[in-house]
XYZ file of C-alpha atoms in Angstrom:
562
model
C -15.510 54.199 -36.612
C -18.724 52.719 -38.556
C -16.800 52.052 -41.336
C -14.117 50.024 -38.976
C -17.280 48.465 -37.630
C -18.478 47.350 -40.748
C -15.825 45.822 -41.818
C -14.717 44.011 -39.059
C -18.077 42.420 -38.866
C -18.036 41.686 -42.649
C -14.346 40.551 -42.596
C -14.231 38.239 -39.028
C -17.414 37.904 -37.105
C -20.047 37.214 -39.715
C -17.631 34.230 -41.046
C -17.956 33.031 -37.292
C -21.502 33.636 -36.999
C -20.978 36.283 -34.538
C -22.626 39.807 -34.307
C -20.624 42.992 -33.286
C -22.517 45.430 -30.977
C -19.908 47.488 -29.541
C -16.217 48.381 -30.207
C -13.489 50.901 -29.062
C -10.372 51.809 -30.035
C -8.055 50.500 -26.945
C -3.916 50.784 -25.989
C -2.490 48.853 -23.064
C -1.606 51.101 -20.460
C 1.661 52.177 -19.722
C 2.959 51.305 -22.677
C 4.452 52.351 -26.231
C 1.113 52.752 -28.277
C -0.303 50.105 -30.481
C -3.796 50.335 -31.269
C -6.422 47.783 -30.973
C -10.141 47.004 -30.752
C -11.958 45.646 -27.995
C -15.402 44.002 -29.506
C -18.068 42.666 -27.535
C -19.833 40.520 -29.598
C -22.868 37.444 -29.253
C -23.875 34.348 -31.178
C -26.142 34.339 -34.030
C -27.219 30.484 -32.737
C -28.429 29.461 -29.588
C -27.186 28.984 -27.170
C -25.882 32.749 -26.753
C -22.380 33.052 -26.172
C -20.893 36.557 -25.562
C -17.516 37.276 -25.925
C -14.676 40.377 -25.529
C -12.908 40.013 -28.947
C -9.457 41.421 -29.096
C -8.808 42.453 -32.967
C -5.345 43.562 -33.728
C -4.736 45.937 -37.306
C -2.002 43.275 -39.676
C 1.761 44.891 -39.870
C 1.698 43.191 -43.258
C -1.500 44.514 -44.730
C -4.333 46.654 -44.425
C -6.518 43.764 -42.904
C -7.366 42.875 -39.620
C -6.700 39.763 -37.531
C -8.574 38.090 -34.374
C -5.836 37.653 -31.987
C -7.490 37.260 -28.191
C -11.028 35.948 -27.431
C -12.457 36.422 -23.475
C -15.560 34.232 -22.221
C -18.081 36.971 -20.961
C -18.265 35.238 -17.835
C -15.050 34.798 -17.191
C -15.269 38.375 -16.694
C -15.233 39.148 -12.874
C -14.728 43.402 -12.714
C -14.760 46.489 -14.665
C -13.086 49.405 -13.288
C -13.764 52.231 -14.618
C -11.330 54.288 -12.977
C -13.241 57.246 -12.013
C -16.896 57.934 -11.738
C -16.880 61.761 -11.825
C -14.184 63.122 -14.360
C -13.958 62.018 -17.396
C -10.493 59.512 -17.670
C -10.041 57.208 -20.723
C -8.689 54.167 -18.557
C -10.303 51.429 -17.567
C -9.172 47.491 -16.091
C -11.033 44.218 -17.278
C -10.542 41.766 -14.710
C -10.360 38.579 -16.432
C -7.709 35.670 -15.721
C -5.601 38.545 -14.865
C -5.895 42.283 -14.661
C -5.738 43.821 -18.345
C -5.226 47.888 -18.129
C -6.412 49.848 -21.555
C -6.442 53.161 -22.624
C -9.697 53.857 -24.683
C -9.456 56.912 -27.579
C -12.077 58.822 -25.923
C -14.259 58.754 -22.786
C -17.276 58.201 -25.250
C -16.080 54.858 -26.882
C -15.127 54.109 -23.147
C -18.437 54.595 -21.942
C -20.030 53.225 -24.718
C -18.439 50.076 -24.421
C -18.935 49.701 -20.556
C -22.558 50.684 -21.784
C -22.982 47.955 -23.898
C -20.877 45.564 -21.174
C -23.275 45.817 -18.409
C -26.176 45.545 -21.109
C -24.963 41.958 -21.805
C -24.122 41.141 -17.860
C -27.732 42.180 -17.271
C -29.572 39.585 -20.535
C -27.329 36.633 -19.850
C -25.127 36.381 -16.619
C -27.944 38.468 -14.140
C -25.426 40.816 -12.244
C -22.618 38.387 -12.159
C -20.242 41.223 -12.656
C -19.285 43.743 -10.878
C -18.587 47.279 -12.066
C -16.743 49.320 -9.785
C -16.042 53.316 -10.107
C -18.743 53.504 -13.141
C -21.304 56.752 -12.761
C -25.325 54.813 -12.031
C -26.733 57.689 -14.161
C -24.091 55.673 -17.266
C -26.331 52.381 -15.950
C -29.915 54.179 -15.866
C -29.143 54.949 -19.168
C -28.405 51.764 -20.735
C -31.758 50.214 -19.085
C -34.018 49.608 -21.820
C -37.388 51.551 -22.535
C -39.782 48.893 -22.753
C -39.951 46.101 -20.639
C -39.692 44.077 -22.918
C -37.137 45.255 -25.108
C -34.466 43.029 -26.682
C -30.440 44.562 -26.297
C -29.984 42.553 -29.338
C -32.429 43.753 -31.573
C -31.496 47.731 -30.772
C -27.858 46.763 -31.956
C -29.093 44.758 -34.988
C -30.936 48.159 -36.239
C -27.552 50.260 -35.567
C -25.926 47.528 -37.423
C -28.336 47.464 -40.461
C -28.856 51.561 -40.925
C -27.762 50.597 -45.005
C -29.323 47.487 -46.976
C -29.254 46.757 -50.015
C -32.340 45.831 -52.131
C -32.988 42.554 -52.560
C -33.650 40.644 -56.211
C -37.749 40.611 -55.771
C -37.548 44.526 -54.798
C -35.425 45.389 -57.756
C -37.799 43.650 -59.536
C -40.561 45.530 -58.351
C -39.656 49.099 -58.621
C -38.432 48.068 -62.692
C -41.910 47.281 -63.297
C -43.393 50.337 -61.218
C -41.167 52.363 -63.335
C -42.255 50.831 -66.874
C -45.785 51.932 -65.836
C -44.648 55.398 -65.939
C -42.945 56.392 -68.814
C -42.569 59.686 -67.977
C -40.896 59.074 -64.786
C -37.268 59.731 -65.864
C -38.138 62.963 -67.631
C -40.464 64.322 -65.112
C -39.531 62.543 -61.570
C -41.965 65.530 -59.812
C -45.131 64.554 -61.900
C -44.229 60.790 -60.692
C -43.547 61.383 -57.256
C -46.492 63.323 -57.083
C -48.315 60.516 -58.433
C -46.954 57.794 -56.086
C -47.666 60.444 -53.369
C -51.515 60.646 -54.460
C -51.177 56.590 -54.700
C -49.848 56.894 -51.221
C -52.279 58.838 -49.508
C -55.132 56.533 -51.028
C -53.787 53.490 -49.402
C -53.512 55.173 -46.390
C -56.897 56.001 -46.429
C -57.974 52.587 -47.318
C -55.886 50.993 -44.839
C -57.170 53.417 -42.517
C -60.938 52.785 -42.871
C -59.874 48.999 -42.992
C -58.211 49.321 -39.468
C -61.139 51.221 -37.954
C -63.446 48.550 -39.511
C -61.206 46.012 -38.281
C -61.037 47.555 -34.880
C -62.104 44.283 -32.748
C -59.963 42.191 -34.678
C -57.232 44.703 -33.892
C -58.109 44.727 -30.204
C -58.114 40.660 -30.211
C -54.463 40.964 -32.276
C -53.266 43.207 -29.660
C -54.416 40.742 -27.058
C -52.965 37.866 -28.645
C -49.431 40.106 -28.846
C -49.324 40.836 -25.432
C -49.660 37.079 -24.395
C -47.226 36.369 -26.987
C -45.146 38.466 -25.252
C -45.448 37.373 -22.523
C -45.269 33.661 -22.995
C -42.090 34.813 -24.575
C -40.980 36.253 -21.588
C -42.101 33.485 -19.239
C -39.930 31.268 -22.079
C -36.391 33.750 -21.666
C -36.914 32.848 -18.047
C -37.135 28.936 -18.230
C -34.227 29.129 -20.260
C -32.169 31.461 -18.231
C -33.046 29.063 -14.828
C -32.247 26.005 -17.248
C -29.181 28.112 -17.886
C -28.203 28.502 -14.608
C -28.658 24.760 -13.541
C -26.490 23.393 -16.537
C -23.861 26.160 -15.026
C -24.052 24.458 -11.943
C -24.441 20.765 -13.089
C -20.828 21.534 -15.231
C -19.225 22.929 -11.770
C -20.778 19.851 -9.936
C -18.878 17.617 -12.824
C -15.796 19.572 -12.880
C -15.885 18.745 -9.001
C -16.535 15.923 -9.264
C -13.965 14.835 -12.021
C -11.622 16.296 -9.649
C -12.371 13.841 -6.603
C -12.519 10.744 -9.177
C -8.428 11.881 -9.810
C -8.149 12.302 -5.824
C -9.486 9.166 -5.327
C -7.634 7.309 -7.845
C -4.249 9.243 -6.195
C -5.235 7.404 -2.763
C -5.867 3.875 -4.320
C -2.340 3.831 -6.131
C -0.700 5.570 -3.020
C -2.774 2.570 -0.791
C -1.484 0.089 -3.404
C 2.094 1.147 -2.952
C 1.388 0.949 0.990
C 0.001 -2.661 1.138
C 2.720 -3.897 -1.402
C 5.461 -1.849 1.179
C 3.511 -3.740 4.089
C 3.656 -7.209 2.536
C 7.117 -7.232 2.104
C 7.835 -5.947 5.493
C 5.295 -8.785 7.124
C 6.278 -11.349 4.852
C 10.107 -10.765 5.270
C 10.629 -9.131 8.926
C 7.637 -11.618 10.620
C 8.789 -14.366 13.010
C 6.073 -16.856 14.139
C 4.793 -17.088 17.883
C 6.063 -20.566 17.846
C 9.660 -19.542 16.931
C 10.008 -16.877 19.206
C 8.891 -19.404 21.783
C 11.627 -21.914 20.628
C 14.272 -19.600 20.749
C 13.464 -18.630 23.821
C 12.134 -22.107 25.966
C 12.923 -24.150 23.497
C 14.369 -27.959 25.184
C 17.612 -28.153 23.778
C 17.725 -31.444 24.794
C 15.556 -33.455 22.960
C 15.655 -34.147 19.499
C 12.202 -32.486 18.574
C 13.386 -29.457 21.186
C 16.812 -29.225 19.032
C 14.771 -29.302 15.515
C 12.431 -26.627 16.568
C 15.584 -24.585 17.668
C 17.543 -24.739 14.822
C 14.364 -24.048 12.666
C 14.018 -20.996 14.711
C 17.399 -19.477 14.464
C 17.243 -20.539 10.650
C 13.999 -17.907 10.884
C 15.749 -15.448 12.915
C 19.044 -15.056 10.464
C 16.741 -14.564 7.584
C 14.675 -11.754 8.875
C 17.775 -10.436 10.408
C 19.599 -10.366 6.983
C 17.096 -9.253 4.722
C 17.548 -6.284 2.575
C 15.482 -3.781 3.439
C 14.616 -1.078 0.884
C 15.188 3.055 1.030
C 13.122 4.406 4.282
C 12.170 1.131 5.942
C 15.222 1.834 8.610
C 13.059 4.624 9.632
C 10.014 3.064 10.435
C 9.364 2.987 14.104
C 7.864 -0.840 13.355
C 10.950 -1.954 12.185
C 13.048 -0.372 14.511
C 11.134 -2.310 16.983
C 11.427 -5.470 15.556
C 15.016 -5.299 14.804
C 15.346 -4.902 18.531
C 13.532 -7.737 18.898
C 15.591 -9.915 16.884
C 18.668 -8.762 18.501
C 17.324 -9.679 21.884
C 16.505 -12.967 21.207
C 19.735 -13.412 18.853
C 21.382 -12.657 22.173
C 18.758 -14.588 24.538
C 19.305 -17.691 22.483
C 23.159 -17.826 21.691
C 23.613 -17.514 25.526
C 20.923 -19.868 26.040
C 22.623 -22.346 23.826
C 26.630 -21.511 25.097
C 25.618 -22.424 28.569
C 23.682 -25.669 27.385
C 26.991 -27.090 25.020
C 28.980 -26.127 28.186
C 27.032 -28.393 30.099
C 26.751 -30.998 27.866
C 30.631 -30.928 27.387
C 31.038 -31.041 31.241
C 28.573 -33.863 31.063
C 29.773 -36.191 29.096
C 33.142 -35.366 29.739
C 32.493 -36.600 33.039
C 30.419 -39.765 32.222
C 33.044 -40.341 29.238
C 36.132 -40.189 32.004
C 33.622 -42.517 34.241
C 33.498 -45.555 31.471
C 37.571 -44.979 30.690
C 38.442 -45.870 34.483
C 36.162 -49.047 34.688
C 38.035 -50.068 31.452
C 41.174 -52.551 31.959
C 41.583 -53.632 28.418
C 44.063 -52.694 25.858
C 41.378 -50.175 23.723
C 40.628 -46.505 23.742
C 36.801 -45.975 24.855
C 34.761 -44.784 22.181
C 33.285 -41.081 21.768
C 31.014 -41.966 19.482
C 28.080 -41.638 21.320
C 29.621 -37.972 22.830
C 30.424 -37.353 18.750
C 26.334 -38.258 18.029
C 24.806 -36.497 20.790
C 26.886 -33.137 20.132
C 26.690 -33.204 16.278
C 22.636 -32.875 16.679
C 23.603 -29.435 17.393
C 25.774 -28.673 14.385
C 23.361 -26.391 12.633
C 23.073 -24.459 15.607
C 26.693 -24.279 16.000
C 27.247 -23.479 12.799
C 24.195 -20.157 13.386
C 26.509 -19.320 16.109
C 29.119 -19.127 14.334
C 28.124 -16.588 11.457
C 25.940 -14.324 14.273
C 27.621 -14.719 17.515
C 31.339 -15.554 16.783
C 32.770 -14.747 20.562
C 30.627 -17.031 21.898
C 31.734 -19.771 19.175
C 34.896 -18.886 19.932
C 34.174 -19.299 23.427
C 32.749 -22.488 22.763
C 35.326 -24.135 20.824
C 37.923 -23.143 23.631
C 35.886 -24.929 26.068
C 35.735 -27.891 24.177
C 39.035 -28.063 23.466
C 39.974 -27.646 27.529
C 37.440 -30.337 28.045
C 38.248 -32.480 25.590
C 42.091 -32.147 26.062
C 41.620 -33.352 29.720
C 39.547 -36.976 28.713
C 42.206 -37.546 26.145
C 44.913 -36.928 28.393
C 42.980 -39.385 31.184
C 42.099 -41.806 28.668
C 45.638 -42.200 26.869
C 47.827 -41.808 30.000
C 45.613 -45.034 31.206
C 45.920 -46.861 27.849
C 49.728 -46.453 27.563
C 49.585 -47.538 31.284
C 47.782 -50.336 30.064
C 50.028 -51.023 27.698
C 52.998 -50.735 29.786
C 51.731 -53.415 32.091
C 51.719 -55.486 29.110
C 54.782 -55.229 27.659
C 56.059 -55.240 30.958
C 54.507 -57.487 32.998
C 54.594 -55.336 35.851
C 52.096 -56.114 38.409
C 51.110 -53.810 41.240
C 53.673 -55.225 43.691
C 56.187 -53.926 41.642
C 57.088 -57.838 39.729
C 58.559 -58.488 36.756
C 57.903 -61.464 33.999
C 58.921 -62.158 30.293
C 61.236 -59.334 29.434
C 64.291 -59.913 31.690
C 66.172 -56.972 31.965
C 64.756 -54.626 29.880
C 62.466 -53.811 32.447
C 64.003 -50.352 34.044
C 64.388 -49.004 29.908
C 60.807 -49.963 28.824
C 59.443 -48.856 32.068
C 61.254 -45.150 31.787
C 59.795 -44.957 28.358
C 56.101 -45.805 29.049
C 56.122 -43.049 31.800
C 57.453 -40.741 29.294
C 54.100 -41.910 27.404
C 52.286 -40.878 31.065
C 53.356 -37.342 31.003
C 52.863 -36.774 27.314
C 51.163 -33.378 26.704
C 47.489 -33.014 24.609
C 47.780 -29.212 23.519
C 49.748 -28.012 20.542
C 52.035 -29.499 18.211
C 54.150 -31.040 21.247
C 51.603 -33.623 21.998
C 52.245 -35.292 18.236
C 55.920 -34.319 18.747
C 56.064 -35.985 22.075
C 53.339 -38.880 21.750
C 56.083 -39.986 18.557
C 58.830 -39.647 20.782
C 57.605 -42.005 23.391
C 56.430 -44.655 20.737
C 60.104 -44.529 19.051
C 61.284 -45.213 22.676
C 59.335 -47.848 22.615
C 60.093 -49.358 19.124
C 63.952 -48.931 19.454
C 64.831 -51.378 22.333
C 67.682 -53.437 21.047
C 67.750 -56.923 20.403
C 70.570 -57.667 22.475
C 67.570 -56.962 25.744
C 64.870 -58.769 24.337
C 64.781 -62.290 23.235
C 62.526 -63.163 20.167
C 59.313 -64.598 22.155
C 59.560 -61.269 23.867
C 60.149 -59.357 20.626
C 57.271 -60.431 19.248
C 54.989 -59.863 22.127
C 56.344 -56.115 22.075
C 55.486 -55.960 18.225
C 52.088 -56.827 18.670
C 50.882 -55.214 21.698
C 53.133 -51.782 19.968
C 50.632 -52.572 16.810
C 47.425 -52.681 18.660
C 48.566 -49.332 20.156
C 48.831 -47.775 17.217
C 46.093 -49.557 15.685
C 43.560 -48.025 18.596
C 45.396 -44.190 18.269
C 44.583 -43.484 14.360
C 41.026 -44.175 13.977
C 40.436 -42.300 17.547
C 42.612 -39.313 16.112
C 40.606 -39.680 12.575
C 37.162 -39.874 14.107
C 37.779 -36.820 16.425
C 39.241 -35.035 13.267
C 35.634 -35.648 11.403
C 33.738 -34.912 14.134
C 35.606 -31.652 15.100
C 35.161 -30.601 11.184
C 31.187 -31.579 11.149
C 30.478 -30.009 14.997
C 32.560 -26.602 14.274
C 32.354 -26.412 10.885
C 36.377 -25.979 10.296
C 37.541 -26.212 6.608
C 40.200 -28.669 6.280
C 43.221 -27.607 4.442
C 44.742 -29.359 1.644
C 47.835 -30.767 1.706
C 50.466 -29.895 -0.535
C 51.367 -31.763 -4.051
C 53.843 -35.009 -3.107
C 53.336 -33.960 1.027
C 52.917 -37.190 3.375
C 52.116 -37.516 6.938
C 55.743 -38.208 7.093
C 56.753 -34.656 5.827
C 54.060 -33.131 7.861
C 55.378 -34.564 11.302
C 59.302 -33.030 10.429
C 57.371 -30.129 9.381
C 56.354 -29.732 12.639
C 59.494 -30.997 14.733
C 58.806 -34.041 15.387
C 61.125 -36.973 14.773
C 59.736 -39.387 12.224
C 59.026 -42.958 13.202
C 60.769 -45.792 12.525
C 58.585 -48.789 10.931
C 58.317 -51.609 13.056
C 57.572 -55.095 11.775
C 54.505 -57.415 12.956
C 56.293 -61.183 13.654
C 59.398 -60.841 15.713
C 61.221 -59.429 12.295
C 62.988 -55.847 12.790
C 63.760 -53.954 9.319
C 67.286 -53.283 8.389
C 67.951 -49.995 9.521
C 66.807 -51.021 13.422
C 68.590 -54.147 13.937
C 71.556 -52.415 12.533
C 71.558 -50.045 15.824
């Protein structure tokens, strides 16, 4: 084994300035043998570090290799298995548990020896040795209080030296003094031994003449000592404070990555925040137009529409993975669905009133009217198409109540124009007549009872549906094919122009309530077919196709032919 020892010191530790104090021969427990060392070993520099080396024998070669190195303090138990019989095993409780199975109870003991030595110098009982005999410990105490565990292994390690150059030297020239010490080596060891014994005296008589100096040396050792002591303990403290300063760091390294984990996770927060403020937020004074705001006025309208603008874009934004969940936006979904709800019925009734409203005051100006015109709804057209933005909101977030709307409209609007025309072609009627309320007659002889049968057609003529085009052209052709055998030219020509002016007021009423029911409801017109006319579109739809009718007394062709 001190051969082993040797060489493992000369081979691996010396290189790593490392000295060997203890080794035995180990196998993991358990297991198919395969021998190994276990070497506790310290630092030739300061400061000390002490290490359990595991050194594995090469398969290749008759060398060995350093294949596992252990911290001494990263040691936390040594079990030793049994106290009172002798049992080769023994755990090291590093990281993990390692089991071994020493070659002998001696090495074993030896190296547990040695173990606690080490605990006791440089970690002061941080270890604890469990199942080890206290007469083992008692032994491994030192003698002297002041003895060094280091400096009792150095002398095991050094029991051969060689001589050194300046000792060689020495002895060659001790020996050339003596001639005769090859031939006779007693006569020259008696010599040296007579040589001896004369220093000794001398150095003898010197030391007892010397004796206060030697007391004052003595003196001086012992403080040295000491001092030297007093030293090993400033260090060890120092030691132990730079131990604790590192843990303090390591903690403390550990809270910086902690805290850096909560400022990115509080980033991500306040960025998820942001969007859901910035995006899902609708203003005090919104919420208040939507549901107070005067509908009425054009400030009250503008602040409106803004609102419900607002509304439909925090109600269709994209929200990302996980917001749904929120109870926050839960909430203020439900909030924008109440007052998407709150304000489209707000805004139904008000159009409803404001159709009934002007439908009235419309039907109002139409009977006071006695000329040959069609009122105007262009004020009605301007005061209903301040609402068009909110119509057209309604439409893309409440579409039953548009619907709703628009049929309303239509019933109220389909009753004016009924009033208003079946007044104008009465009107009319009384002018191409010349029909007075007494029931007289001037200017058209008799074609009186025809004209008059086809202006009440004109009084009954439906506003709904394709029937009112079908039956509004029906009445006109009644009007525009009287013979000319019943009128006389003067008359004639009063029927073509008041006939002209009838038309003339129909197709800009028609057009304008065409534009205005495309702005207000936001229909899209469709486009008429390549080479279609109005012409095509009326037979299309039933209706028989008027006849032209000239302006000036002068009938085309095909009429005066019938």
């Amino acid at each position: 084994m001190t051969a082993i020892k040797h060489a493992l010191q000369r081979d691996i530790f010396t290189p790593n300035d490392e000295r060997l104090l203890s080794i035995v021969n180990v196998c993991k427990a358990g297991k198919k043998k395969k021998n190994c060392f276990l070497c506790a070993t310290v630092t030739t520099e300061r400061p000390v570090q002490v290490k359990v080396v595991k050194v594995k024998k090469s398969d290749k070669g008759d060398f060995y290799k350093r294949q596992t190195a252990w911290e001494l303090r990263e040691l936390a138990v040594v079990d030793a298995k049994d106290a009172n019989k002798e049992n080769p095993e023994f755990d090291l409780h590093f990281e993990k548990v390692y089991k071994w199975v020493a070659s002998s109870t001696t090495e074993k003991n030896s190296f547990i020896s040695y173990i606690w030595k080490l605990n006791q110098r440089y970690l002061r009982k941080k270890i604890d040795f469990v199942n080890v005999s206290s007469q083992l410990l008692e032994e491994s105490v030192p003698s002297g209080e002041n003895q060094s565990v280091a400096g009792g292994d150095e002398e095991t390690l050094d029991d051969y030296q060689e001589l050194n150059t300046r000792e060689e030297q020495d002895i060659e020239i001790m020996m050339e003094g003596c001639e005769y010490a090859i031939s006779n080596a007693e006569a020259f060891a008696e010599k040296l031994s007579s040589e001896l014994q004369v220093l000794d005296g001398a150095n003898i008589q010197s030391i007892m003449a010397s004796e206060k100096q030697v007391n004052i040396l003595m003196q001086l050792l012992d403080e040295a000592l000491n001092e030297v002591d007093t030293i090993e303990g400033k260090l060890s403290s120092y030691e132990e404070m730079l131990q604790s300063v590192k843990e303090q760091m390591d903690q403390i390294s550990q809270s910086n990555h902690l805290i850096q984990l909560s400022n990115t996770n509080n980033v991500r927060l306040l960025d998820e925040i942001e969007f859901l403020v910035n995006h899902m937020d609708l203003s005090k004074g919104h919420i208040k137009a939507l549901q107070d705001g005067d509908l009425s006025s054009s400030k009250g309208i503008e602040a409106c529409t803004d609102a419900a603008e607002a509304l439909l874009q925090c109600m269709n934004i994209a929200l990302r993975p996980g917001h749904d969940k929120l109870h926050a936006v839960k909430q203020q979904q439900h909030l924008f669905n109440d007052l998407r709800e709150q304000f489209a019925r707000r805004l139904a009734n008000h159009l409803n009133n404001v159709f009934v409203h002007q439908g009235h005051d419309q039907s109002t100006t139409s009977a006071q009217h006695s000329e040959l015109s069609l009122p105007k709804h262009n004020p009605l057209h301007r005061d209903l198409l301040r609402y068009a933005k909110l119509m057209e909101w309604l439409k893309n977030t409440q579409h039953e109540k548009y619907e709703g709307l628009t049929g309303n409209y239509v019933d109220y609007i389909a009753r004016l124009y009924e009033r208003e025309i079946k007044d104008f072609f009465e009107v009319a009627k009384i002018k191409m007549t010349g029909t007075t309320k007494e029931g007289k007659k001037f200017g058209l002889h008799g074609s009186s009872g025809k004209l008059t049968g086809s202006t009440s057609s004109l009084n009954k003529l439906p506003i709904q549906g394709g029937g009112s085009r079908r039956s509004q052209s029906s009445s006109l052709l009644d009007m525009g094919n009287m013979s000319a055998s019943d009128l006389d030219v003067a008359d004639r020509t009063k029927f073509d122009k008041i006939f002209e002016q009838v038309l003339s007021e129909l197709e800009p009423l028609c057009l304008a309530e065409q534009d205005f029911i495309s702005k207000f409801f936001k229909l899209q017109q469709q486009p008429s077919m390549p080479g279609s006319t109005a012409a095509d579109g009326e037979e299309a739809d039933g209706a028989v196709p008027s006849r032209p009718v000239s302006v000036g007394g002068e009938r085309p062709q095909s009429a005066a032919s019938e």
